[in-house]
Coordinates of C-alpha atoms and ligand atoms in Angstrom, one line a residue:
M1 CA 25.3 -15.2 4.2
L2 CA 24.7 -12.7 1.3
P3 CA 27.2 -10.0 1.0
C4 CA 25.8 -6.8 0.0
T5 CA 27.1 -6.2 -3.1
A6 CA 24.4 -4.0 -5.0
P7 CA 25.7 -0.8 -6.9
P8 CA 24.1 2.0 -6.4
G9 CA 20.2 1.9 -7.9
P10 CA 19.6 -1.8 -6.6
S11 CA 19.5 -4.8 -8.8
P12 CA 15.7 -6.4 -9.3
W13 CA 17.9 -10.0 -8.8
Q14 CA 20.1 -9.0 -5.9
S15 CA 18.1 -9.5 -2.5
R16 CA 19.7 -7.8 0.6
V17 CA 19.4 -9.4 3.7
T18 CA 17.5 -7.3 7.1
R19 CA 17.2 -7.8 10.0
I20 CA 13.5 -7.4 12.2
T21 CA 14.0 -5.0 14.5
A22 CA 10.4 -4.6 15.5
I23 CA 7.2 -6.2 15.6
R24 CA 3.6 -4.6 15.8
A25 CA 0.4 -7.2 15.4
E26 CA -1.7 -4.4 14.1
A27 CA -5.2 -6.6 13.5
P28 CA -6.0 -9.9 14.4
G29 CA -3.7 -12.3 11.7
V30 CA -1.6 -8.3 10.7
W31 CA 1.6 -7.5 11.5
T32 CA 3.8 -4.6 10.8
F33 CA 7.7 -5.6 10.3
D34 CA 10.5 -3.1 10.9
L35 CA 13.6 -4.0 8.9
V36 CA 17.0 -2.9 8.5
F37 CA 19.4 -3.3 5.7
R38 CA 22.1 -5.5 7.1
E39 CA 24.9 -4.1 4.9
P40 CA 25.2 -1.2 4.9
C41 CA 23.7 -0.4 1.6
P42 CA 24.2 3.3 -1.0
D43 CA 20.6 3.3 -2.3
T44 CA 17.8 2.5 0.3
G45 CA 15.3 4.8 -0.8
F46 CA 11.8 4.3 -2.3
E47 CA 8.5 6.3 -3.3
P48 CA 5.1 6.6 -1.8
G49 CA 3.5 2.8 -4.0
Q50 CA 6.5 0.9 -3.9
F51 CA 6.5 -2.1 -3.3
N52 CA 9.8 -4.5 -2.3
M53 CA 9.6 -8.6 -2.9
L54 CA 10.0 -10.4 0.7
Y55 CA 12.0 -13.6 0.5
L56 CA 12.1 -16.4 2.7
P57 CA 14.5 -19.7 1.6
G58 CA 13.2 -22.8 1.0
I59 CA 9.4 -21.2 1.3
G60 CA 9.0 -18.4 -1.4
E61 CA 8.5 -14.7 -1.8
A62 CA 6.1 -12.7 -1.4
A63 CA 5.0 -9.0 -2.8
L64 CA 4.0 -6.7 0.1
S65 CA 3.9 -2.8 0.3
I66 CA 6.5 -0.4 1.9
S67 CA 3.8 1.3 4.8
S68 CA 6.4 3.1 6.3
D69 CA 7.6 7.1 5.3
P70 CA 9.4 7.4 2.8
A71 CA 11.6 10.2 4.6
R72 CA 13.0 7.8 6.7
P73 CA 14.1 5.0 4.5
T74 CA 15.6 2.8 7.4
P75 CA 13.8 0.6 8.7
I76 CA 11.8 0.4 6.0
S77 CA 8.1 -1.1 7.1
H78 CA 5.9 -3.6 5.8
T79 CA 2.2 -4.6 6.8
F80 CA 1.1 -8.1 5.9
R81 CA -1.8 -10.3 5.9
A82 CA -1.3 -13.4 6.8
V83 CA -2.5 -15.4 3.8
G84 CA -0.3 -18.1 2.3
N85 CA 3.1 -19.5 2.2
V86 CA 5.1 -16.7 2.7
T87 CA 3.3 -14.3 4.9
H88 CA 2.3 -17.5 7.0
A89 CA 6.0 -17.4 7.6
L90 CA 6.6 -14.3 7.9
A91 CA 3.9 -14.0 10.8
R92 CA 5.9 -17.4 12.6
L93 CA 9.3 -15.1 12.9
T94 CA 10.3 -12.7 15.5
I95 CA 12.7 -10.0 16.5
G96 CA 16.3 -10.5 15.3
D97 CA 15.3 -13.2 12.6
E98 CA 16.3 -11.9 9.0
V99 CA 13.9 -11.6 6.0
L100 CA 16.0 -11.1 2.5
V101 CA 14.9 -8.7 0.4
R102 CA 14.5 -6.9 -3.5
G103 CA 13.3 -3.5 -4.6
P104 CA 11.7 -1.4 -4.5
F105 CA 9.4 -1.9 -7.4
G106 CA 7.2 -0.3 -9.5
T107 CA 5.3 2.7 -9.8
P108 CA 4.3 5.0 -7.3
W109 CA 1.3 7.0 -6.1
P110 CA 1.6 10.4 -8.1
L111 CA 2.1 13.1 -5.0
D112 CA 3.8 15.7 -6.8
A113 CA 1.4 15.9 -10.0
L114 CA -1.8 16.3 -7.2
R115 CA -0.3 19.5 -5.5
G116 CA -2.4 22.5 -5.4
R117 CA -5.1 19.6 -5.3
D118 CA -7.9 18.1 -3.3
V119 CA -6.8 14.6 -2.4
V120 CA -9.0 12.1 -0.8
V121 CA -7.4 8.8 0.1
A122 CA -9.7 5.5 0.2
A123 CA -8.0 2.1 2.0
G124 CA -10.1 -0.8 2.4
G125 CA -8.3 -3.3 4.7
V126 CA -4.6 -4.3 4.1
G127 CA -4.9 -1.6 1.3
L128 CA -3.9 1.3 3.6
A129 CA 0.0 -0.3 4.3
S130 CA 0.1 0.7 0.1
L131 CA -1.0 4.5 1.4
R132 CA 0.3 4.8 4.4
A133 CA 3.8 5.6 2.8
A134 CA 1.7 8.4 0.3
I135 CA -0.3 9.7 4.0
C136 CA 2.8 10.7 5.3
G137 CA 4.5 12.1 2.2
L138 CA 1.1 14.4 2.3
A139 CA 1.1 15.2 5.5
A140 CA 4.7 16.2 5.5
A141 CA 3.9 19.3 2.4
R142 CA 0.7 19.4 4.3
H143 CA 0.5 22.9 3.1
D144 CA 1.2 21.9 -0.7
Y145 CA -2.7 20.6 -1.2
G146 CA -6.1 21.6 -0.9
S147 CA -8.8 19.5 1.5
I148 CA -6.5 16.0 1.7
A149 CA -9.4 13.0 3.6
I150 CA -8.3 9.6 4.0
L151 CA -10.8 6.8 4.1
H152 CA -10.4 3.6 6.1
G153 CA -12.9 0.9 6.2
A154 CA -12.1 -3.0 7.6
K155 CA -14.6 -5.6 8.7
A156 CA -14.9 -4.9 12.1
P157 CA -13.3 -2.1 14.4
A158 CA -10.5 -4.6 15.8
D159 CA -9.1 -4.7 11.3
L160 CA -8.7 -0.9 11.5
L161 CA -5.0 -0.1 11.2
Y162 CA -3.1 2.4 12.4
E163 CA -5.1 3.7 15.0
A164 CA -2.4 4.9 16.6
D165 CA -1.5 7.2 13.8
Y166 CA -4.6 8.5 13.5
G167 CA -4.0 11.3 15.8
T168 CA -0.8 12.4 14.0
W169 CA -2.6 13.0 10.7
R170 CA -5.4 14.7 12.4
D171 CA -2.4 16.8 13.8
A172 CA -1.3 17.6 10.5
G173 CA -4.8 18.6 9.2
L174 CA -5.6 15.7 7.7
N175 CA -9.6 14.9 7.9
V176 CA -9.6 10.9 8.9
F177 CA -13.0 8.6 8.4
T178 CA -13.0 5.5 9.7
I179 CA -15.9 2.8 8.6
V180 CA -17.0 -1.0 9.2
D181 CA -19.1 -3.5 7.5
A182 CA -20.2 -4.6 11.0
A183 CA -20.1 -3.2 14.6
D184 CA -19.2 -4.6 17.8
A185 CA -20.9 -3.2 21.4
R186 CA -18.5 -0.6 22.0
W187 CA -18.0 0.7 18.3
P188 CA -19.7 4.1 18.4
G189 CA -18.5 5.3 14.3
S190 CA -19.9 4.3 11.1
V191 CA -21.0 0.8 9.9
G192 CA -21.2 0.7 6.0
L193 CA -18.6 0.5 3.3
V194 CA -15.7 2.9 2.1
P195 CA -18.4 4.7 -0.8
D196 CA -20.7 5.4 1.8
L197 CA -17.7 7.4 3.6
F198 CA -17.9 10.3 0.5
A199 CA -21.6 11.9 2.3
E200 CA -19.0 12.9 4.7
L201 CA -17.3 15.1 2.3
D202 CA -17.5 18.3 0.7
I203 CA -16.1 17.5 -2.8
D204 CA -14.9 19.9 -5.6
P205 CA -15.0 17.6 -8.4
T206 CA -12.7 19.1 -11.0
G207 CA -10.0 20.0 -8.3
T208 CA -10.3 16.3 -6.4
S209 CA -7.9 13.7 -6.9
L210 CA -8.7 10.3 -5.6
L211 CA -5.8 7.2 -4.6
C212 CA -7.7 4.2 -3.9
C213 CA -6.2 0.8 -2.4
G214 CA -7.7 -2.0 -1.7
P215 CA -9.8 -5.6 -3.0
E216 CA -10.8 -4.8 -6.5
R217 CA -14.6 -4.8 -5.7
M218 CA -14.3 -2.3 -3.0
M219 CA -11.9 0.0 -5.6
E220 CA -14.3 -0.7 -8.1
A221 CA -17.7 1.0 -5.4
V222 CA -15.2 3.4 -4.8
V223 CA -14.2 4.7 -8.0
A224 CA -18.6 4.6 -9.6
R225 CA -18.8 6.9 -5.9
A226 CA -16.4 9.1 -7.0
A227 CA -17.8 9.1 -10.7
A228 CA -21.4 9.9 -9.8
T229 CA -19.7 13.1 -7.8
G230 CA -17.8 14.1 -10.9
I231 CA -14.2 13.3 -10.0
S232 CA -12.6 12.7 -13.6
S233 CA -10.9 9.2 -15.0
G234 CA -7.8 10.9 -15.3
D235 CA -7.9 11.9 -11.5
I236 CA -8.5 8.6 -10.0
W237 CA -5.6 6.2 -9.4
L238 CA -5.6 3.0 -7.9
S239 CA -3.4 0.2 -6.6
L240 CA -3.6 -3.3 -8.2
E241 CA -2.3 -6.6 -7.1
R242 CA -1.9 -9.6 -9.2
N243 CA 0.4 -12.6 -8.2
M244 CA 4.2 -12.0 -9.3
A245 CA 7.0 -13.6 -9.8
C246 CA 9.9 -11.7 -11.1
A247 CA 8.6 -8.2 -10.1
A248 CA 10.6 -6.5 -13.1
G249 CA 8.5 -6.8 -15.9
V250 CA 10.1 -10.1 -17.2
C251 CA 8.3 -13.0 -16.4
G252 CA 4.7 -11.8 -17.3
L253 CA 2.6 -13.7 -14.6
C254 CA 1.3 -10.4 -13.6
Q255 CA 0.1 -9.5 -17.1
F256 CA -2.9 -7.4 -17.5
G257 CA -4.1 -6.7 -20.3
P258 CA -0.9 -4.4 -22.1
T259 CA 0.7 -4.0 -19.5
F260 CA 3.1 -6.0 -16.1
V261 CA 1.3 -4.9 -12.7
C262 CA 4.5 -4.8 -11.6
K263 CA 6.3 -2.5 -13.8
D264 CA 3.6 -0.8 -15.3
G265 CA 2.1 -0.2 -12.2
P266 CA 1.3 -1.1 -8.8
V267 CA -0.5 2.5 -9.0
F268 CA -2.5 3.0 -12.3
R269 CA -4.0 5.8 -13.5
H270 CA -7.6 5.2 -14.2
D271 CA -8.4 5.8 -17.2
R272 CA -5.0 3.8 -18.5
I273 CA -7.0 0.6 -17.1
A274 CA -10.4 1.2 -17.0
A275 CA -11.4 -1.1 -20.1
F276 CA -9.0 -4.1 -18.7
L277 CA -10.8 -3.9 -15.2
A278 CA -14.1 -4.3 -16.6
V279 CA -12.7 -7.8 -18.1
P280 CA -13.6 -10.7 -15.5
H281 CA -11.0 -12.7 -14.1
L282 CA -8.4 -10.4 -16.5
Ligands
FAD301 C1 2.6 -5.0 -5.8 C2 1.4 -5.8 -4.6 C3 1.9 -5.2 -3.2 C4 0.9 -5.6 -2.3 N1 1.0 -5.6 -1.1 C5 0.8 -6.6 -0.2 C6 0.3 -5.8 1.8 O1 1.3 -4.4 1.7 N2 0.7 -6.2 2.4 C7 -0.1 -7.9 1.9 O2 -1.2 -8.3 3.1 N3 -0.9 -8.3 0.8 C8 0.1 -7.4 -0.3 N4 0.1 -7.8 -1.1 C9 -0.4 -9.4 -1.7 C10 0.5 -10.3 -1.8 O3 1.3 -10.1 -1.9 C11 -0.5 -11.8 -1.7 O4 -1.4 -11.4 -0.6 C12 0.3 -12.7 -1.4 O5 0.0 -13.7 -2.0 C13 1.0 -14.0 -0.1 O6 1.9 -14.6 -0.5 P1 1.9 -15.7 0.3 O7 3.1 -16.7 -0.3 O8 1.5 -15.9 1.7 O9 0.3 -16.5 -0.2 P2 0.1 -17.6 -1.3 O10 0.5 -18.9 -0.6 O11 0.5 -16.9 -2.8 O12 -1.4 -17.6 -1.0 C14 -2.4 -16.9 -1.1 C15 -3.9 -17.2 -1.3 O13 -4.3 -16.1 -0.4 C16 -5.3 -16.1 -1.5 N5 -5.5 -14.5 -0.8 C17 -4.4 -13.3 -1.5 N6 -4.5 -12.4 -0.4 C18 -6.0 -12.7 0.4 C19 -5.8 -12.0 1.0 N7 -6.1 -9.9 1.0 N8 -7.1 -12.2 1.6 C20 -7.7 -13.7 2.2 N9 -6.6 -14.4 0.8 C21 -5.6 -13.8 -0.1 C22 -4.8 -16.2 -2.2 O14 -6.6 -16.3 -3.1 C23 -4.3 -17.2 -2.4 O15 -5.7 -18.5 -2.6 C24 0.3 -7.3 -3.2 C25 0.2 -8.2 -3.5 C26 0.9 -6.4 -4.9 C27 0.9 -7.2 -6.2

């Protein structure tokens, strides 16, 4: 058993033991875990958009965004799609099992800088996990912002995430729009891709900021659509994914142009990285 020895401000190398207190099936192959630190730790806070490294001894570590409300530092939630070694092993765990956690890491969504502006939140698939914490923050300070629109797309209706939250978000004055690549017989909503949802919005381009997370091709298409409406590159923020090992800016695995995604990102302002996004396979 590892002792909780983290000083205020967790060490990037110190994994802390957490216990799973709840598991929610969000969509086929996608789960949310609520995790509680086994030992009381002085610093469990995080900012929306930050991520933790979840470690299963003997299996490995995976970077996962913190999807819970930053106003409630514990339990912390992580939503993951089972795609590989660590995430498939996580999917086999049950309530009461332990998971080691390092973090939080990375740059947050710039919610303070967006005060007074309209905000469009665009998420593809599990990309909504990173943005959920930002949505909680926007909803909590609703009157500090102009209009807030959440655009969420998924492959199929069953893949939409956090549907139980949409009522709360709408009650807080946020507009929630969903779209799926392929409908089923019971889907009454929009069919298409996330950029198509911009047609639902009345955008003031100079007063609007965009937060976007999802597969990179989806983000490219959303950025192109936002640019076509006149939103400038400096008002667009993206969260990038790259394979990571240390998560602390040392190993270089997540190097992206002159930056490391783990410490200079994952949230980047688009004009800082546009030139590198244009380089295939970077
Ligand atoms: C900052 C950051 C935040 C992240 N947040 C989340 C999050 O909140 N939730 C989440 O589910 N993932 C998130 N990821 C992605 C996650 O870290 C990777 O999916 C990770 O590789 C999973 O580890 P693994 O050991 O299970 O997979 P590995 O054994 O490393 O295998 C990954 C394999 O799955 C493929 N793969 C990776 N992602 C996907 C995908 N989305 N769909 C299909 N195939 C895929 C890869 O190409 C590779 O072949 C995040 C990544 C970063 C960098």
